[in-house]
Amino acid sequence: TPVTVSRHRDWYVKTGASYRFARSVNAVPLMSSEFAAASAEYALVFAGDERVMPSAILGFRQQENLYVGDGGAWRARYIPAFIRQYPFVLAGGEDDKTLTLCLDEEFEGCNQDGHGERLFDADGEQTTYLRNVLGFVQSYQADFRRTRTFCDRLKELDLLEPMQARFRLPEGSVGLTGFKAVNRDKLKALAPETLSELARNDGLDLIYAHLHSMRNFDRMVELARERQAEPALTN
């Protein structure tokens, strides 16, 4: 719902350490500025056909997030910005001149009882909290455009290929498809001037962060095994 003073004058948002709202999200968009931190804990891949964007894989199956514990705690040090901006989001296409700040009113922390941070003051002016939210989502949108440019370049260079992988979990083998990864051989075959260009605009750093992040699938297998064992530990 668009955030307006007429509707949300008396609304508060209480956020905390619980990420239960994301427990059914098995992948989230990732911006280029997040690659360095995120690649240490997540497998970073690319999703989409006509237009591709980076994604952090959070689960092997649909509606599975291995990084959210039973109590709602996030099981990694770095939390993707897409998750951190919730329950707010800017609505509209990336080419729109005007984007609208929206709020998921079904978020459990939304209330009119004075719990958490108020959106508007008694005079109907934006609070410092709401201004900070606006700044965060606007920065995220700007990073979205930079990330889109990077992904367009990968596609122009024909570096991306469909990825398929299988993993052995406690309850059996599971396959992961529908994503793309950079082909190492195609990367090595690029002309020197193209590699130089990628180095100058930090594209190579992003590519290598993506490639190195694939080892985090092993971490996901560990998280799946830990989750499988949790009920036995609590009985």
mmCIF file of C-alpha atoms in Angstrom:
data_model
loop_
_atom_site.group_PDB
_atom_site.id
_atom_site.type_symbol
_atom_site.label_atom_id
_atom_site.label_comp_id
_atom_site.label_asym_id
_atom_site.label_seq_id
_atom_site.Cartn_x
_atom_site.Cartn_y
_atom_site.Cartn_z
ATOM 1 C CA THR A 1 0.000 0.000 0.000
ATOM 2 C CA PRO A 2 1.427 3.474 -0.859
ATOM 3 C CA VAL A 3 2.595 5.298 2.265
ATOM 4 C CA THR A 4 0.476 8.444 2.726
ATOM 5 C CA VAL A 5 -0.107 10.758 5.655
ATOM 6 C CA SER A 6 -3.869 10.420 5.251
ATOM 7 C CA ARG A 7 -3.700 6.655 5.775
ATOM 8 C CA HIS A 8 -0.609 6.197 7.936
ATOM 9 C CA ARG A 9 -0.526 9.270 10.180
ATOM 10 C CA ASP A 10 -0.906 7.124 13.314
ATOM 11 C CA TRP A 11 0.977 4.058 12.107
ATOM 12 C CA TYR A 12 4.091 2.573 13.698
ATOM 13 C CA VAL A 13 6.498 -0.089 12.466
ATOM 14 C CA LYS A 14 8.283 -2.339 14.927
ATOM 15 C CA THR A 15 11.141 -4.333 13.452
ATOM 16 C CA GLY A 16 13.373 -6.659 15.402
ATOM 17 C CA ALA A 17 15.429 -9.802 15.179
ATOM 18 C CA SER A 18 12.669 -11.962 13.676
ATOM 19 C CA TYR A 19 12.775 -12.749 9.973
ATOM 20 C CA ARG A 20 9.863 -15.181 9.956
ATOM 21 C CA PHE A 21 8.316 -13.143 7.137
ATOM 22 C CA ALA A 22 11.077 -14.485 4.832
ATOM 23 C CA ARG A 23 10.952 -18.153 5.829
ATOM 24 C CA SER A 24 9.312 -19.149 2.522
ATOM 25 C CA VAL A 25 11.664 -17.151 0.266
ATOM 26 C CA ASN A 26 14.243 -19.401 -1.396
ATOM 27 C CA ALA A 27 16.063 -16.660 -3.372
ATOM 28 C CA VAL A 28 16.302 -12.860 -3.237
ATOM 29 C CA PRO A 29 17.642 -10.221 -5.651
ATOM 30 C CA LEU A 30 21.141 -9.042 -4.851
ATOM 31 C CA MET A 31 22.755 -5.755 -5.809
ATOM 32 C CA SER A 32 26.310 -5.412 -7.109
ATOM 33 C CA SER A 33 27.411 -3.434 -4.035
ATOM 34 C CA GLU A 34 26.516 -6.457 -1.892
ATOM 35 C CA PHE A 35 28.662 -9.005 -3.737
ATOM 36 C CA ALA A 36 31.745 -8.640 -1.555
ATOM 37 C CA ALA A 37 29.905 -9.290 1.719
ATOM 38 C CA ALA A 38 27.255 -11.685 0.396
ATOM 39 C CA SER A 39 29.670 -13.943 -1.507
ATOM 40 C CA ALA A 40 31.203 -15.051 1.809
ATOM 41 C CA GLU A 41 27.916 -16.665 2.913
ATOM 42 C CA TYR A 42 25.578 -17.231 -0.036
ATOM 43 C CA ALA A 43 25.701 -18.812 -3.476
ATOM 44 C CA LEU A 44 25.278 -15.942 -5.958
ATOM 45 C CA VAL A 45 23.741 -16.776 -9.329
ATOM 46 C CA PHE A 46 21.836 -14.986 -12.093
ATOM 47 C CA ALA A 47 18.125 -15.310 -12.824
ATOM 48 C CA GLY A 48 15.962 -14.243 -15.755
ATOM 49 C CA ASP A 49 15.828 -14.620 -19.507
ATOM 50 C CA GLU A 50 15.434 -11.341 -21.382
ATOM 51 C CA ARG A 51 16.859 -9.366 -18.474
ATOM 52 C CA VAL A 52 18.983 -11.095 -15.853
ATOM 53 C CA MET A 53 19.686 -10.042 -12.279
ATOM 54 C CA PRO A 54 21.844 -11.511 -9.516
ATOM 55 C CA SER A 55 20.181 -13.618 -6.838
ATOM 56 C CA ALA A 56 21.303 -15.029 -3.519
ATOM 57 C CA ILE A 57 20.128 -18.632 -3.148
ATOM 58 C CA LEU A 58 18.544 -19.277 0.253
ATOM 59 C CA GLY A 59 17.054 -22.750 -0.196
ATOM 60 C CA PHE A 60 17.129 -25.813 -2.433
ATOM 61 C CA ARG A 61 13.340 -26.057 -2.746
ATOM 62 C CA GLN A 62 10.434 -23.729 -3.376
ATOM 63 C CA GLN A 63 9.262 -21.964 -0.193
ATOM 64 C CA GLU A 64 12.389 -23.024 1.701
ATOM 65 C CA ASN A 65 14.751 -20.563 3.377
ATOM 66 C CA LEU A 66 17.574 -22.364 5.153
ATOM 67 C CA TYR A 67 18.878 -19.077 6.532
ATOM 68 C CA VAL A 68 15.866 -18.444 8.796
ATOM 69 C CA GLY A 69 15.850 -20.479 12.013
ATOM 70 C CA ASP A 70 12.775 -21.775 13.808
ATOM 71 C CA GLY A 71 12.815 -18.750 16.106
ATOM 72 C CA GLY A 72 13.048 -16.302 13.237
ATOM 73 C CA ALA A 73 16.765 -15.533 13.598
ATOM 74 C CA TRP A 74 18.830 -15.021 10.431
ATOM 75 C CA ARG A 75 21.542 -17.677 10.206
ATOM 76 C CA ALA A 76 24.243 -15.574 8.545
ATOM 77 C CA ARG A 77 26.141 -12.424 9.401
ATOM 78 C CA TYR A 78 25.220 -10.519 6.252
ATOM 79 C CA ILE A 79 21.520 -9.968 5.533
ATOM 80 C CA PRO A 80 20.658 -9.013 1.918
ATOM 81 C CA ALA A 81 19.348 -5.473 1.452
ATOM 82 C CA PHE A 82 16.178 -6.828 -0.166
ATOM 83 C CA ILE A 83 15.347 -8.425 3.199
ATOM 84 C CA ARG A 84 16.493 -5.448 5.266
ATOM 85 C CA GLN A 85 14.257 -2.976 3.449
ATOM 86 C CA TYR A 86 11.123 -4.968 4.292
ATOM 87 C CA PRO A 87 8.293 -4.062 5.013
ATOM 88 C CA PHE A 88 9.020 -1.127 2.680
ATOM 89 C CA VAL A 89 9.634 -1.141 -1.062
ATOM 90 C CA LEU A 90 9.684 1.373 -3.906
ATOM 91 C CA ALA A 91 7.002 0.514 -6.469
ATOM 92 C CA GLY A 92 7.379 1.236 -10.179
ATOM 93 C CA GLY A 93 9.602 0.270 -13.099
ATOM 94 C CA GLU A 94 13.242 1.277 -13.130
ATOM 95 C CA ASP A 95 12.575 3.766 -15.944
ATOM 96 C CA ASP A 96 9.742 5.539 -14.148
ATOM 97 C CA LYS A 97 10.402 9.140 -13.189
ATOM 98 C CA THR A 98 8.312 8.777 -10.019
ATOM 99 C CA LEU A 99 8.557 5.804 -7.676
ATOM 100 C CA THR A 100 6.200 5.299 -4.754
ATOM 101 C CA LEU A 101 7.177 4.149 -1.285
ATOM 102 C CA CYS A 102 4.904 1.275 -0.312
ATOM 103 C CA LEU A 103 4.339 -0.617 2.932
ATOM 104 C CA ASP A 104 3.284 -4.226 3.452
ATOM 105 C CA GLU A 105 0.518 -3.580 5.953
ATOM 106 C CA GLU A 106 0.277 -7.304 6.756
ATOM 107 C CA PHE A 107 3.759 -7.256 8.305
ATOM 108 C CA GLU A 108 3.396 -8.323 11.938
ATOM 109 C CA GLY A 109 5.280 -5.253 13.136
ATOM 110 C CA CYS A 110 2.789 -2.752 11.650
ATOM 111 C CA ASN A 111 0.521 -1.294 14.315
ATOM 112 C CA GLN A 112 -1.327 1.763 15.579
ATOM 113 C CA ASP A 113 -0.614 1.052 19.233
ATOM 114 C CA GLY A 114 2.604 3.013 19.605
ATOM 115 C CA HIS A 115 5.005 0.084 19.273
ATOM 116 C CA GLY A 116 8.178 0.757 17.303
ATOM 117 C CA GLU A 117 8.915 3.713 15.030
ATOM 118 C CA ARG A 118 6.259 6.220 14.015
ATOM 119 C CA LEU A 119 5.953 7.120 10.313
ATOM 120 C CA PHE A 120 4.505 10.638 10.677
ATOM 121 C CA ASP A 121 4.526 13.057 13.593
ATOM 122 C CA ALA A 122 1.471 14.770 15.077
ATOM 123 C CA ASP A 123 1.695 17.512 12.421
ATOM 124 C CA GLY A 124 1.695 14.990 9.581
ATOM 125 C CA GLU A 125 5.389 15.476 8.779
ATOM 126 C CA GLN A 126 7.709 12.584 8.003
ATOM 127 C CA THR A 127 9.614 11.353 11.027
ATOM 128 C CA THR A 128 13.379 10.857 10.983
ATOM 129 C CA TYR A 129 12.703 7.129 10.787
ATOM 130 C CA LEU A 130 10.614 7.454 7.631
ATOM 131 C CA ARG A 131 13.159 9.774 6.025
ATOM 132 C CA ASN A 132 15.876 7.211 6.731
ATOM 133 C CA VAL A 133 13.709 4.497 5.171
ATOM 134 C CA LEU A 134 13.257 6.646 2.066
ATOM 135 C CA GLY A 135 17.002 7.199 1.839
ATOM 136 C CA PHE A 136 17.679 3.472 2.110
ATOM 137 C CA VAL A 137 15.203 2.389 -0.577
ATOM 138 C CA GLN A 138 16.282 5.208 -2.906
ATOM 139 C CA SER A 139 19.909 4.101 -2.565
ATOM 140 C CA TYR A 140 18.783 0.542 -3.244
ATOM 141 C CA GLN A 141 17.001 1.665 -6.413
ATOM 142 C CA ALA A 142 20.109 3.506 -7.648
ATOM 143 C CA ASP A 143 22.171 0.372 -7.027
ATOM 144 C CA PHE A 144 19.542 -1.612 -8.932
ATOM 145 C CA ARG A 145 20.242 0.442 -12.056
ATOM 146 C CA ARG A 146 24.020 -0.045 -11.720
ATOM 147 C CA THR A 147 23.505 -3.775 -11.250
ATOM 148 C CA ARG A 148 21.247 -3.955 -14.308
ATOM 149 C CA THR A 149 24.002 -2.335 -16.400
ATOM 150 C CA PHE A 150 26.518 -4.930 -15.176
ATOM 151 C CA CYS A 151 24.153 -7.811 -15.989
ATOM 152 C CA ASP A 152 23.392 -6.412 -19.441
ATOM 153 C CA ARG A 153 27.114 -6.397 -20.145
ATOM 154 C CA LEU A 154 27.466 -10.041 -19.087
ATOM 155 C CA LYS A 155 24.704 -10.948 -21.496
ATOM 156 C CA GLU A 156 26.235 -8.910 -24.324
ATOM 157 C CA LEU A 157 29.485 -10.818 -23.838
ATOM 158 C CA ASP A 158 27.605 -14.140 -23.801
ATOM 159 C CA LEU A 159 29.263 -15.140 -20.531
ATOM 160 C CA LEU A 160 26.200 -16.638 -18.852
ATOM 161 C CA GLU A 161 25.075 -20.238 -19.195
ATOM 162 C CA PRO A 162 22.307 -22.283 -17.501
ATOM 163 C CA MET A 163 23.489 -24.036 -14.362
ATOM 164 C CA GLN A 164 22.372 -27.410 -13.062
ATOM 165 C CA ALA A 165 23.504 -29.064 -9.875
ATOM 166 C CA ARG A 166 22.451 -31.871 -7.568
ATOM 167 C CA PHE A 167 23.002 -32.037 -3.832
ATOM 168 C CA ARG A 168 22.730 -34.919 -1.407
ATOM 169 C CA LEU A 169 20.607 -33.922 1.568
ATOM 170 C CA PRO A 170 19.611 -36.027 4.594
ATOM 171 C CA GLU A 171 16.211 -36.834 3.055
ATOM 172 C CA GLY A 172 17.594 -37.546 -0.418
ATOM 173 C CA SER A 173 19.048 -35.947 -3.534
ATOM 174 C CA VAL A 174 17.687 -32.621 -4.794
ATOM 175 C CA GLY A 175 18.359 -30.757 -8.042
ATOM 176 C CA LEU A 176 18.752 -27.029 -8.536
ATOM 177 C CA THR A 177 17.949 -25.504 -11.938
ATOM 178 C CA GLY A 178 16.584 -22.314 -13.451
ATOM 179 C CA PHE A 179 19.616 -20.139 -12.787
ATOM 180 C CA LYS A 180 22.663 -19.023 -14.736
ATOM 181 C CA ALA A 181 26.356 -18.756 -13.966
ATOM 182 C CA VAL A 182 29.409 -17.263 -15.685
ATOM 183 C CA ASN A 183 31.204 -19.725 -17.937
ATOM 184 C CA ARG A 184 34.866 -19.737 -16.890
ATOM 185 C CA ASP A 185 36.146 -20.784 -20.319
ATOM 186 C CA LYS A 186 34.275 -17.966 -22.062
ATOM 187 C CA LEU A 187 35.653 -15.526 -19.492
ATOM 188 C CA LYS A 188 39.217 -16.661 -20.170
ATOM 189 C CA ALA A 189 38.657 -16.345 -23.917
ATOM 190 C CA LEU A 190 37.673 -12.671 -23.797
ATOM 191 C CA ALA A 191 39.853 -10.221 -25.697
ATOM 192 C CA PRO A 192 42.458 -8.402 -23.566
ATOM 193 C CA GLU A 193 40.765 -5.049 -24.115
ATOM 194 C CA THR A 194 37.450 -6.457 -22.900
ATOM 195 C CA LEU A 195 39.073 -7.909 -19.792
ATOM 196 C CA SER A 196 40.729 -4.555 -19.196
ATOM 197 C CA GLU A 197 37.364 -2.826 -19.440
ATOM 198 C CA LEU A 198 35.825 -5.238 -16.938
ATOM 199 C CA ALA A 199 38.732 -4.669 -14.588
ATOM 200 C CA ARG A 200 38.374 -0.887 -14.775
ATOM 201 C CA ASN A 201 34.665 -0.876 -13.974
ATOM 202 C CA ASP A 202 34.962 -3.529 -11.221
ATOM 203 C CA GLY A 203 33.136 -6.099 -13.336
ATOM 204 C CA LEU A 204 35.900 -8.659 -12.870
ATOM 205 C CA ASP A 205 35.694 -8.318 -9.092
ATOM 206 C CA LEU A 206 31.958 -9.003 -9.258
ATOM 207 C CA ILE A 207 32.438 -11.986 -11.565
ATOM 208 C CA TYR A 208 35.073 -13.585 -9.354
ATOM 209 C CA ALA A 209 32.961 -12.978 -6.242
ATOM 210 C CA HIS A 210 30.104 -14.776 -8.009
ATOM 211 C CA LEU A 211 32.303 -17.710 -9.055
ATOM 212 C CA HIS A 212 33.896 -18.100 -5.633
ATOM 213 C CA SER A 213 30.488 -17.955 -3.955
ATOM 214 C CA MET A 214 29.502 -21.310 -5.459
ATOM 215 C CA ARG A 215 31.318 -23.048 -2.618
ATOM 216 C CA ASN A 216 28.571 -21.772 -0.318
ATOM 217 C CA PHE A 217 26.270 -24.475 -1.656
ATOM 218 C CA ASP A 218 28.224 -26.687 0.754
ATOM 219 C CA ARG A 219 27.206 -24.351 3.568
ATOM 220 C CA MET A 220 23.575 -24.704 2.495
ATOM 221 C CA VAL A 221 23.874 -28.478 2.697
ATOM 222 C CA GLU A 222 25.175 -28.069 6.268
ATOM 223 C CA LEU A 223 22.229 -25.817 7.131
ATOM 224 C CA ALA A 224 19.822 -28.393 5.695
ATOM 225 C CA ARG A 225 21.390 -31.115 7.843
ATOM 226 C CA GLU A 226 21.212 -28.920 10.929
ATOM 227 C CA ARG A 227 17.535 -28.205 10.275
ATOM 228 C CA GLN A 228 16.832 -31.913 9.823
ATOM 229 C CA ALA A 229 18.410 -32.587 13.224
ATOM 230 C CA GLU A 230 16.687 -29.765 15.110
ATOM 231 C CA PRO A 231 13.402 -31.608 15.914
ATOM 232 C CA ALA A 232 15.347 -34.520 17.393
ATOM 233 C CA LEU A 233 17.277 -32.127 19.613
ATOM 234 C CA THR A 234 14.126 -30.515 20.990
ATOM 235 C CA ASN A 235 12.225 -33.742 21.749
#
